[in-house]
């Protein structure tokens, strides 16, 4: 994806007088400040369908803002998107939980914790939708008044989170009209060399994870951002300036890497 800055409104080609607005925010979910995304048309018409987006690793919603904005633009009025980052994934000490001993680390460091985190977020989205529609006399005609139609879109490991949510919550499943998993969402048999490397790292996690965190700290303190930017552009092939900016902010944050590596191990 190429990601433009989300603060600029995107104009709908079908209805030139309307705009699609993307709003990035931060809210506490399961005790962890979490980046969230809301996209919808700037009109006072009921939202009948909510697209819930769950990203893949490294679990940062900002990378998908432009793509999701275009989806709402093309679908038209009545559709909206809500997206969420993973617990403990993002930029800033408040998000990654630098030295906050009061937080439940199992939320950010385990699969079950991340699933619980997504469930609380979805319940919040549904509560906001019901509150909004209880204040209007015109309820959506295409769905029961108690809930919107839900379309899940997930990327990579986000597919596992969505499947787990639907298995655990029959009520959410009953509101769901479509589930779209974006590749690559599963890899049952990775290449032999990669499998061997990952197995070694996982089997010796008590050494490898601290070593990698130490490496990230060293890079962030000694290597200028401009050099990292050039490497990401020319070697990794990340052409979008905004995408590289997000990636640099994330991967030079040691506690973000800690949450990512520990969560991946589990």
mmCIF file of C-alpha atoms in Angstrom, residues 32-256:
data_model
loop_
_atom_site.group_PDB
_atom_site.id
_atom_site.type_symbol
_atom_site.label_atom_id
_atom_site.label_comp_id
_atom_site.label_asym_id
_atom_site.label_seq_id
_atom_site.Cartn_x
_atom_site.Cartn_y
_atom_site.Cartn_z
ATOM 1 C CA UNK A 32 -3.680 -0.232 27.081
ATOM 2 C CA UNK A 33 -3.790 3.103 25.190
ATOM 3 C CA UNK A 34 -4.550 1.961 21.643
ATOM 4 C CA UNK A 35 -4.532 3.709 18.270
ATOM 5 C CA UNK A 36 -7.923 3.530 16.528
ATOM 6 C CA UNK A 37 -9.236 4.683 13.164
ATOM 7 C CA UNK A 38 -12.672 5.933 12.098
ATOM 8 C CA UNK A 39 -13.611 6.631 8.455
ATOM 9 C CA UNK A 40 -16.995 7.727 7.116
ATOM 10 C CA UNK A 41 -18.766 10.183 4.847
ATOM 11 C CA UNK A 42 -19.393 13.621 6.292
ATOM 12 C CA UNK A 43 -23.176 13.462 5.994
ATOM 13 C CA UNK A 44 -25.989 13.148 8.522
ATOM 14 C CA UNK A 45 -27.281 9.853 7.164
ATOM 15 C CA UNK A 46 -27.447 6.570 9.100
ATOM 16 C CA UNK A 47 -24.556 4.146 8.831
ATOM 17 C CA UNK A 48 -25.958 0.736 7.919
ATOM 18 C CA UNK A 49 -22.675 -1.158 7.430
ATOM 19 C CA UNK A 50 -19.515 -1.019 9.517
ATOM 20 C CA UNK A 51 -16.308 -2.502 8.127
ATOM 21 C CA UNK A 52 -14.128 -3.680 11.010
ATOM 22 C CA UNK A 53 -10.455 -3.875 10.046
ATOM 23 C CA UNK A 54 -7.883 -5.894 12.009
ATOM 24 C CA UNK A 55 -4.318 -5.427 10.722
ATOM 25 C CA UNK A 56 -1.444 -7.874 10.465
ATOM 26 C CA UNK A 57 1.920 -7.611 12.185
ATOM 27 C CA UNK A 58 3.281 -5.303 13.416
ATOM 28 C CA UNK A 59 -0.287 -4.409 14.309
ATOM 29 C CA UNK A 60 -0.296 -0.701 13.452
ATOM 30 C CA UNK A 61 -3.510 0.655 11.921
ATOM 31 C CA UNK A 62 -1.962 3.808 10.397
ATOM 32 C CA UNK A 63 -0.396 1.845 7.532
ATOM 33 C CA UNK A 64 -3.841 1.054 6.129
ATOM 34 C CA UNK A 65 -5.524 4.453 6.423
ATOM 35 C CA UNK A 66 -5.360 5.472 2.772
ATOM 36 C CA UNK A 67 -6.498 2.087 1.448
ATOM 37 C CA UNK A 68 -9.456 1.946 3.844
ATOM 38 C CA UNK A 69 -10.439 5.527 3.027
ATOM 39 C CA UNK A 70 -10.652 4.600 -0.646
ATOM 40 C CA UNK A 71 -12.898 1.636 0.204
ATOM 41 C CA UNK A 72 -15.415 3.888 1.988
ATOM 42 C CA UNK A 73 -15.196 6.392 -0.854
ATOM 43 C CA UNK A 74 -16.076 3.760 -3.455
ATOM 44 C CA UNK A 75 -18.815 2.037 -1.466
ATOM 45 C CA UNK A 76 -20.670 5.279 -0.839
ATOM 46 C CA UNK A 77 -22.824 6.771 1.907
ATOM 47 C CA UNK A 78 -23.954 4.393 4.637
ATOM 48 C CA UNK A 79 -20.639 2.537 4.864
ATOM 49 C CA UNK A 80 -17.943 3.258 7.426
ATOM 50 C CA UNK A 81 -14.672 1.749 8.625
ATOM 51 C CA UNK A 82 -13.390 1.224 12.137
ATOM 52 C CA UNK A 83 -9.851 -0.045 12.659
ATOM 53 C CA UNK A 84 -7.628 -0.818 15.628
ATOM 54 C CA UNK A 85 -3.950 -1.379 16.378
ATOM 55 C CA UNK A 86 -2.738 -4.207 18.600
ATOM 56 C CA UNK A 87 -2.306 -3.679 22.319
ATOM 57 C CA UNK A 88 1.262 -2.541 22.984
ATOM 58 C CA UNK A 89 1.992 -1.848 19.315
ATOM 59 C CA UNK A 90 2.631 1.663 18.038
ATOM 60 C CA UNK A 91 4.703 4.736 18.797
ATOM 61 C CA UNK A 92 5.131 6.355 22.212
ATOM 62 C CA UNK A 93 5.809 5.165 25.762
ATOM 63 C CA UNK A 94 2.124 5.374 26.663
ATOM 64 C CA UNK A 95 1.249 2.938 23.872
ATOM 65 C CA UNK A 96 4.059 0.400 24.256
ATOM 66 C CA UNK A 97 3.954 0.422 28.058
ATOM 67 C CA UNK A 98 7.509 1.473 28.748
ATOM 68 C CA UNK A 99 7.770 0.954 32.514
ATOM 69 C CA UNK A 100 4.117 0.849 33.575
ATOM 70 C CA UNK A 101 3.913 -2.069 36.008
ATOM 71 C CA UNK A 102 0.171 -1.625 36.509
ATOM 72 C CA UNK A 103 -0.754 -2.968 33.066
ATOM 73 C CA UNK A 104 -1.686 -6.553 32.390
ATOM 74 C CA UNK A 105 1.145 -7.653 30.100
ATOM 75 C CA UNK A 106 -0.776 -10.773 29.064
ATOM 76 C CA UNK A 107 -3.017 -8.493 26.971
ATOM 77 C CA UNK A 108 -0.102 -7.405 24.764
ATOM 78 C CA UNK A 109 2.094 -10.508 25.055
ATOM 79 C CA UNK A 110 -0.318 -13.376 24.365
ATOM 80 C CA UNK A 111 -2.681 -14.345 21.568
ATOM 81 C CA UNK A 112 -5.574 -14.729 24.014
ATOM 82 C CA UNK A 113 -4.851 -11.266 25.377
ATOM 83 C CA UNK A 114 -4.898 -9.693 21.922
ATOM 84 C CA UNK A 115 -8.193 -11.458 21.133
ATOM 85 C CA UNK A 116 -9.684 -10.121 24.380
ATOM 86 C CA UNK A 117 -8.430 -6.684 23.337
ATOM 87 C CA UNK A 118 -10.226 -6.929 19.960
ATOM 88 C CA UNK A 119 -13.450 -8.079 21.618
ATOM 89 C CA UNK A 120 -13.521 -5.073 23.936
ATOM 90 C CA UNK A 121 -12.890 -2.789 20.955
ATOM 91 C CA UNK A 122 -15.724 -4.349 18.918
ATOM 92 C CA UNK A 123 -18.129 -4.045 21.844
ATOM 93 C CA UNK A 124 -17.214 -0.368 22.042
ATOM 94 C CA UNK A 125 -17.819 0.150 18.315
ATOM 95 C CA UNK A 126 -21.244 -1.498 18.568
ATOM 96 C CA UNK A 127 -22.136 0.546 21.656
ATOM 97 C CA UNK A 128 -21.219 3.771 19.846
ATOM 98 C CA UNK A 129 -23.317 2.777 16.823
ATOM 99 C CA UNK A 130 -26.359 2.012 19.009
ATOM 100 C CA UNK A 131 -25.978 5.279 20.884
ATOM 101 C CA UNK A 132 -25.794 7.222 17.634
ATOM 102 C CA UNK A 133 -28.862 5.521 16.168
ATOM 103 C CA UNK A 134 -30.941 5.761 19.314
ATOM 104 C CA UNK A 135 -30.830 9.551 18.931
ATOM 105 C CA UNK A 136 -32.381 9.527 15.465
ATOM 106 C CA UNK A 137 -35.908 8.650 14.421
ATOM 107 C CA UNK A 138 -34.697 7.007 11.249
ATOM 108 C CA UNK A 139 -33.209 3.584 11.909
ATOM 109 C CA UNK A 140 -31.415 1.686 9.125
ATOM 110 C CA UNK A 141 -33.881 -0.294 7.045
ATOM 111 C CA UNK A 142 -31.440 -2.979 5.880
ATOM 112 C CA UNK A 143 -30.544 -4.329 9.332
ATOM 113 C CA UNK A 144 -32.127 -4.860 12.759
ATOM 114 C CA UNK A 145 -32.124 -1.651 14.759
ATOM 115 C CA UNK A 146 -29.967 -3.286 17.453
ATOM 116 C CA UNK A 147 -26.868 -3.621 15.278
ATOM 117 C CA UNK A 148 -25.245 -2.605 12.001
ATOM 118 C CA UNK A 149 -24.241 -5.017 9.297
ATOM 119 C CA UNK A 150 -20.623 -5.992 9.919
ATOM 120 C CA UNK A 151 -17.981 -6.773 7.328
ATOM 121 C CA UNK A 152 -14.643 -7.947 8.716
ATOM 122 C CA UNK A 153 -11.453 -7.311 6.761
ATOM 123 C CA UNK A 154 -8.267 -8.748 8.210
ATOM 124 C CA UNK A 155 -4.654 -8.993 7.139
ATOM 125 C CA UNK A 156 -2.178 -11.762 7.987
ATOM 126 C CA UNK A 157 -2.412 -12.819 11.668
ATOM 127 C CA UNK A 158 -5.411 -10.506 11.966
ATOM 128 C CA UNK A 159 -7.343 -13.333 10.269
ATOM 129 C CA UNK A 160 -6.739 -15.518 13.319
ATOM 130 C CA UNK A 161 -7.993 -12.792 15.648
ATOM 131 C CA UNK A 162 -11.182 -12.336 13.604
ATOM 132 C CA UNK A 163 -11.884 -16.071 13.450
ATOM 133 C CA UNK A 164 -11.356 -16.356 17.200
ATOM 134 C CA UNK A 165 -13.710 -13.442 17.857
ATOM 135 C CA UNK A 166 -16.468 -15.033 15.763
ATOM 136 C CA UNK A 167 -16.025 -18.421 17.438
ATOM 137 C CA UNK A 168 -16.232 -16.913 20.918
ATOM 138 C CA UNK A 169 -19.121 -14.517 20.289
ATOM 139 C CA UNK A 170 -22.185 -15.880 18.450
ATOM 140 C CA UNK A 171 -23.849 -12.473 18.742
ATOM 141 C CA UNK A 172 -21.093 -10.780 16.742
ATOM 142 C CA UNK A 173 -21.216 -13.640 14.246
ATOM 143 C CA UNK A 174 -24.957 -13.076 13.786
ATOM 144 C CA UNK A 175 -24.319 -9.435 12.766
ATOM 145 C CA UNK A 176 -21.527 -10.419 10.356
ATOM 146 C CA UNK A 177 -22.394 -10.461 6.656
ATOM 147 C CA UNK A 178 -18.969 -11.027 5.190
ATOM 148 C CA UNK A 179 -15.410 -11.900 6.226
ATOM 149 C CA UNK A 180 -12.495 -10.986 3.958
ATOM 150 C CA UNK A 181 -8.995 -12.236 4.794
ATOM 151 C CA UNK A 182 -6.147 -10.536 2.937
ATOM 152 C CA UNK A 183 -3.149 -12.629 1.951
ATOM 153 C CA UNK A 184 -0.848 -13.740 3.380
ATOM 154 C CA UNK A 185 -3.025 -14.903 6.249
ATOM 155 C CA UNK A 186 -1.626 -18.364 6.850
ATOM 156 C CA UNK A 187 1.621 -20.148 6.094
ATOM 157 C CA UNK A 188 1.456 -23.796 7.079
ATOM 158 C CA UNK A 189 4.909 -24.720 5.788
ATOM 159 C CA UNK A 190 7.404 -21.831 5.522
ATOM 160 C CA UNK A 191 10.660 -22.271 3.588
ATOM 161 C CA UNK A 192 13.049 -24.734 5.262
ATOM 162 C CA UNK A 193 15.783 -22.214 6.058
ATOM 163 C CA UNK A 194 13.343 -19.664 7.426
ATOM 164 C CA UNK A 195 11.621 -22.335 9.522
ATOM 165 C CA UNK A 196 14.957 -23.437 10.994
ATOM 166 C CA UNK A 197 15.946 -19.853 11.847
ATOM 167 C CA UNK A 198 12.600 -19.047 13.471
ATOM 168 C CA UNK A 199 12.701 -22.296 15.450
ATOM 169 C CA UNK A 200 16.149 -21.469 16.830
ATOM 170 C CA UNK A 201 15.057 -17.979 17.795
ATOM 171 C CA UNK A 202 11.920 -19.291 19.531
ATOM 172 C CA UNK A 203 13.713 -22.129 21.329
ATOM 173 C CA UNK A 204 16.225 -19.690 22.825
ATOM 174 C CA UNK A 205 13.911 -16.737 23.324
ATOM 175 C CA UNK A 206 15.336 -15.909 26.755
ATOM 176 C CA UNK A 207 18.549 -14.902 24.959
ATOM 177 C CA UNK A 208 17.425 -13.849 21.490
ATOM 178 C CA UNK A 209 14.690 -11.395 22.472
ATOM 179 C CA UNK A 210 16.889 -9.351 24.901
ATOM 180 C CA UNK A 211 19.681 -9.371 22.302
ATOM 181 C CA UNK A 212 17.386 -8.049 19.573
ATOM 182 C CA UNK A 213 15.989 -5.372 21.886
ATOM 183 C CA UNK A 214 19.545 -4.326 22.729
ATOM 184 C CA UNK A 215 20.336 -4.148 19.011
ATOM 185 C CA UNK A 216 17.313 -1.929 18.383
ATOM 186 C CA UNK A 217 18.374 0.393 21.208
ATOM 187 C CA UNK A 218 21.852 0.623 19.737
ATOM 188 C CA UNK A 219 20.568 1.383 16.256
ATOM 189 C CA UNK A 220 18.138 4.024 17.500
ATOM 190 C CA UNK A 221 20.873 5.823 19.448
ATOM 191 C CA UNK A 222 23.712 5.702 16.935
ATOM 192 C CA UNK A 223 22.329 5.515 13.384
ATOM 193 C CA UNK A 224 20.808 8.733 11.987
ATOM 194 C CA UNK A 225 17.204 8.426 10.855
ATOM 195 C CA UNK A 226 18.165 9.648 7.417
ATOM 196 C CA UNK A 227 20.386 6.598 6.883
ATOM 197 C CA UNK A 228 17.648 4.243 8.099
ATOM 198 C CA UNK A 229 15.242 5.977 5.718
ATOM 199 C CA UNK A 230 17.587 5.466 2.761
ATOM 200 C CA UNK A 231 18.050 1.772 3.630
ATOM 201 C CA UNK A 232 14.307 1.224 3.875
ATOM 202 C CA UNK A 233 13.743 3.013 0.578
ATOM 203 C CA UNK A 234 16.528 1.478 -1.518
ATOM 204 C CA UNK A 235 16.981 -1.934 0.117
ATOM 205 C CA UNK A 236 13.560 -2.768 1.556
ATOM 206 C CA UNK A 237 11.740 -1.073 -1.321
ATOM 207 C CA UNK A 238 9.349 1.018 0.805
ATOM 208 C CA UNK A 239 8.666 3.900 -1.598
ATOM 209 C CA UNK A 240 5.987 5.781 0.350
ATOM 210 C CA UNK A 241 7.449 8.545 2.547
ATOM 211 C CA UNK A 242 4.610 8.292 5.069
ATOM 212 C CA UNK A 243 4.955 4.507 5.306
ATOM 213 C CA UNK A 244 8.711 4.750 5.937
ATOM 214 C CA UNK A 245 8.150 7.405 8.582
ATOM 215 C CA UNK A 246 5.776 5.125 10.498
ATOM 216 C CA UNK A 247 8.114 2.143 10.141
ATOM 217 C CA UNK A 248 11.106 4.086 11.473
ATOM 218 C CA UNK A 249 9.164 5.373 14.469
ATOM 219 C CA UNK A 250 8.010 1.840 15.279
ATOM 220 C CA UNK A 251 11.154 -0.185 14.808
ATOM 221 C CA UNK A 252 13.520 2.115 16.691
ATOM 222 C CA UNK A 253 11.247 1.836 19.750
ATOM 223 C CA UNK A 254 12.721 -0.977 21.912
ATOM 224 C CA UNK A 255 9.553 -1.634 23.922
ATOM 225 C CA UNK A 256 7.523 -1.902 20.726
#
